[in-house]
């Protein structure tokens, strides 16, 4: 098991518990394996977030969309979601926080990983539909 002593943040909008420091860059498969082994703040039920959960961190009301102001980790990296692209299962969705883009890329690529725990959210929970 990976034991990381890093801070967490509980999102008041969704109730999700987020890892505040990213786990690094890795392939999608490595990201999924990393989340299964992660022990953080004593919790072992970490996972790679679904694309809608990553999108819930965005503020699209601003001129240049980005991460909501109340989110303590304000970076512009691209993060893996656990959501596979239905039309090509060799791809998965990523969220690019620089500009708030949601795109699918090959699972063999390396993107950043930030794990989450808590009840999964759906489109209705955040009031925004995935494009």
mmCIF file of C-alpha atoms in Angstrom:
data_model
loop_
_atom_site.group_PDB
_atom_site.id
_atom_site.type_symbol
_atom_site.label_atom_id
_atom_site.label_comp_id
_atom_site.label_asym_id
_atom_site.label_seq_id
_atom_site.Cartn_x
_atom_site.Cartn_y
_atom_site.Cartn_z
ATOM 1 C CA UNK A 1 0.000 0.000 0.000
ATOM 2 C CA UNK A 2 1.078 3.545 -0.682
ATOM 3 C CA UNK A 3 0.975 5.658 2.477
ATOM 4 C CA UNK A 4 0.979 9.354 1.698
ATOM 5 C CA UNK A 5 0.655 11.972 4.423
ATOM 6 C CA UNK A 6 -0.897 14.782 2.469
ATOM 7 C CA UNK A 7 -3.737 17.122 3.170
ATOM 8 C CA UNK A 8 -7.278 16.560 1.987
ATOM 9 C CA UNK A 9 -10.080 18.963 1.125
ATOM 10 C CA UNK A 10 -13.816 18.351 1.487
ATOM 11 C CA UNK A 11 -15.788 20.094 -1.245
ATOM 12 C CA UNK A 12 -18.778 21.815 0.386
ATOM 13 C CA UNK A 13 -20.632 21.779 -2.952
ATOM 14 C CA UNK A 14 -20.480 17.994 -3.475
ATOM 15 C CA UNK A 15 -19.258 16.453 -0.212
ATOM 16 C CA UNK A 16 -16.414 14.738 -2.072
ATOM 17 C CA UNK A 17 -13.069 14.409 -0.314
ATOM 18 C CA UNK A 18 -10.158 15.386 -2.576
ATOM 19 C CA UNK A 19 -6.449 14.723 -2.389
ATOM 20 C CA UNK A 20 -4.948 18.239 -2.366
ATOM 21 C CA UNK A 21 -1.560 17.267 -3.805
ATOM 22 C CA UNK A 22 -1.581 15.469 -7.159
ATOM 23 C CA UNK A 23 -0.147 11.967 -7.267
ATOM 24 C CA UNK A 24 1.935 12.786 -10.341
ATOM 25 C CA UNK A 25 1.733 11.970 -14.028
ATOM 26 C CA UNK A 26 0.996 8.428 -15.160
ATOM 27 C CA UNK A 27 -0.957 6.384 -17.673
ATOM 28 C CA UNK A 28 -4.654 5.739 -17.088
ATOM 29 C CA UNK A 29 -4.003 2.114 -16.086
ATOM 30 C CA UNK A 30 -1.292 3.171 -13.630
ATOM 31 C CA UNK A 31 -3.640 5.829 -12.230
ATOM 32 C CA UNK A 32 -6.354 3.266 -11.561
ATOM 33 C CA UNK A 33 -3.842 0.958 -9.842
ATOM 34 C CA UNK A 34 -2.408 3.840 -7.808
ATOM 35 C CA UNK A 35 -5.848 4.818 -6.480
ATOM 36 C CA UNK A 36 -6.542 1.239 -5.344
ATOM 37 C CA UNK A 37 -3.315 1.214 -3.290
ATOM 38 C CA UNK A 38 -3.530 4.736 -1.901
ATOM 39 C CA UNK A 39 -3.775 5.257 1.856
ATOM 40 C CA UNK A 40 -4.281 8.918 2.711
ATOM 41 C CA UNK A 41 -5.341 10.343 6.064
ATOM 42 C CA UNK A 42 -6.114 6.772 7.137
ATOM 43 C CA UNK A 43 -8.613 6.154 4.336
ATOM 44 C CA UNK A 44 -8.177 3.361 1.805
ATOM 45 C CA UNK A 45 -11.229 3.916 -0.427
ATOM 46 C CA UNK A 46 -9.638 6.400 -2.813
ATOM 47 C CA UNK A 47 -10.419 6.292 -6.524
ATOM 48 C CA UNK A 48 -9.774 8.199 -9.726
ATOM 49 C CA UNK A 49 -12.683 10.638 -10.099
ATOM 50 C CA UNK A 50 -15.338 10.322 -12.774
ATOM 51 C CA UNK A 51 -15.266 13.062 -15.408
ATOM 52 C CA UNK A 52 -18.376 14.736 -13.926
ATOM 53 C CA UNK A 53 -16.616 14.883 -10.534
ATOM 54 C CA UNK A 54 -13.591 16.634 -12.037
ATOM 55 C CA UNK A 55 -15.906 18.981 -13.910
ATOM 56 C CA UNK A 56 -17.608 19.882 -10.624
ATOM 57 C CA UNK A 57 -14.398 21.728 -9.680
ATOM 58 C CA UNK A 58 -14.757 24.100 -12.630
ATOM 59 C CA UNK A 59 -16.228 27.587 -12.681
ATOM 60 C CA UNK A 60 -17.537 28.232 -16.169
ATOM 61 C CA UNK A 61 -19.179 31.521 -15.202
ATOM 62 C CA UNK A 62 -15.841 33.338 -15.467
ATOM 63 C CA UNK A 63 -14.494 34.865 -18.672
ATOM 64 C CA UNK A 64 -11.596 32.394 -18.714
ATOM 65 C CA UNK A 65 -12.987 29.246 -17.124
ATOM 66 C CA UNK A 66 -10.919 27.508 -14.535
ATOM 67 C CA UNK A 67 -11.095 25.951 -11.110
ATOM 68 C CA UNK A 68 -13.694 27.376 -8.704
ATOM 69 C CA UNK A 69 -12.155 30.019 -6.443
ATOM 70 C CA UNK A 70 -12.908 28.128 -3.197
ATOM 71 C CA UNK A 71 -10.971 25.042 -4.345
ATOM 72 C CA UNK A 72 -7.598 25.134 -2.560
ATOM 73 C CA UNK A 73 -5.623 23.542 -5.394
ATOM 74 C CA UNK A 74 -5.485 26.039 -8.216
ATOM 75 C CA UNK A 75 -3.406 24.560 -11.001
ATOM 76 C CA UNK A 76 -3.704 24.389 -14.771
ATOM 77 C CA UNK A 77 -2.755 20.754 -15.338
ATOM 78 C CA UNK A 78 -4.697 18.060 -17.181
ATOM 79 C CA UNK A 79 -6.131 15.256 -15.015
ATOM 80 C CA UNK A 80 -7.322 11.747 -15.764
ATOM 81 C CA UNK A 81 -10.871 10.765 -15.022
ATOM 82 C CA UNK A 82 -11.932 7.160 -14.504
ATOM 83 C CA UNK A 83 -14.491 7.566 -17.293
ATOM 84 C CA UNK A 84 -13.736 5.613 -20.446
ATOM 85 C CA UNK A 85 -14.702 7.198 -23.781
ATOM 86 C CA UNK A 86 -17.646 5.092 -24.996
ATOM 87 C CA UNK A 87 -16.874 5.421 -28.726
ATOM 88 C CA UNK A 88 -13.271 4.246 -28.284
ATOM 89 C CA UNK A 89 -12.533 2.290 -25.105
ATOM 90 C CA UNK A 90 -8.794 2.782 -25.627
ATOM 91 C CA UNK A 91 -9.404 6.407 -24.586
ATOM 92 C CA UNK A 92 -10.581 8.032 -21.367
ATOM 93 C CA UNK A 93 -11.792 11.533 -20.535
ATOM 94 C CA UNK A 94 -9.403 14.097 -19.127
ATOM 95 C CA UNK A 95 -10.177 17.538 -17.741
ATOM 96 C CA UNK A 96 -7.748 20.276 -18.738
ATOM 97 C CA UNK A 97 -8.013 22.911 -16.018
ATOM 98 C CA UNK A 98 -6.276 25.485 -18.198
ATOM 99 C CA UNK A 99 -9.354 26.673 -20.067
ATOM 100 C CA UNK A 100 -11.744 24.041 -18.655
ATOM 101 C CA UNK A 101 -11.618 21.653 -21.604
ATOM 102 C CA UNK A 102 -12.927 18.087 -21.439
ATOM 103 C CA UNK A 103 -11.342 15.816 -24.032
ATOM 104 C CA UNK A 104 -10.646 12.130 -24.550
ATOM 105 C CA UNK A 105 -7.115 10.820 -25.025
ATOM 106 C CA UNK A 106 -5.452 7.445 -25.296
ATOM 107 C CA UNK A 107 -5.059 5.638 -21.985
ATOM 108 C CA UNK A 108 -1.366 5.067 -22.748
ATOM 109 C CA UNK A 109 -0.661 8.822 -22.404
ATOM 110 C CA UNK A 110 0.567 10.292 -19.127
ATOM 111 C CA UNK A 111 -1.612 12.856 -17.362
ATOM 112 C CA UNK A 112 -1.877 14.044 -13.769
ATOM 113 C CA UNK A 113 -3.860 12.165 -11.131
ATOM 114 C CA UNK A 114 -5.762 13.561 -8.145
ATOM 115 C CA UNK A 115 -7.738 10.974 -6.194
ATOM 116 C CA UNK A 116 -11.128 11.406 -4.569
ATOM 117 C CA UNK A 117 -13.320 9.527 -2.138
ATOM 118 C CA UNK A 118 -16.970 9.706 -1.174
ATOM 119 C CA UNK A 119 -20.317 9.089 -2.813
ATOM 120 C CA UNK A 120 -20.091 9.333 -6.590
ATOM 121 C CA UNK A 121 -21.931 12.285 -8.040
ATOM 122 C CA UNK A 122 -23.978 12.421 -11.216
ATOM 123 C CA UNK A 123 -25.014 15.111 -13.662
ATOM 124 C CA UNK A 124 -28.090 16.003 -11.610
ATOM 125 C CA UNK A 125 -25.974 16.554 -8.501
ATOM 126 C CA UNK A 126 -23.997 19.387 -10.063
ATOM 127 C CA UNK A 127 -26.634 20.702 -12.414
ATOM 128 C CA UNK A 128 -24.395 20.626 -15.456
ATOM 129 C CA UNK A 129 -24.466 18.293 -18.399
ATOM 130 C CA UNK A 130 -21.299 16.785 -19.837
ATOM 131 C CA UNK A 131 -20.701 17.868 -23.393
#
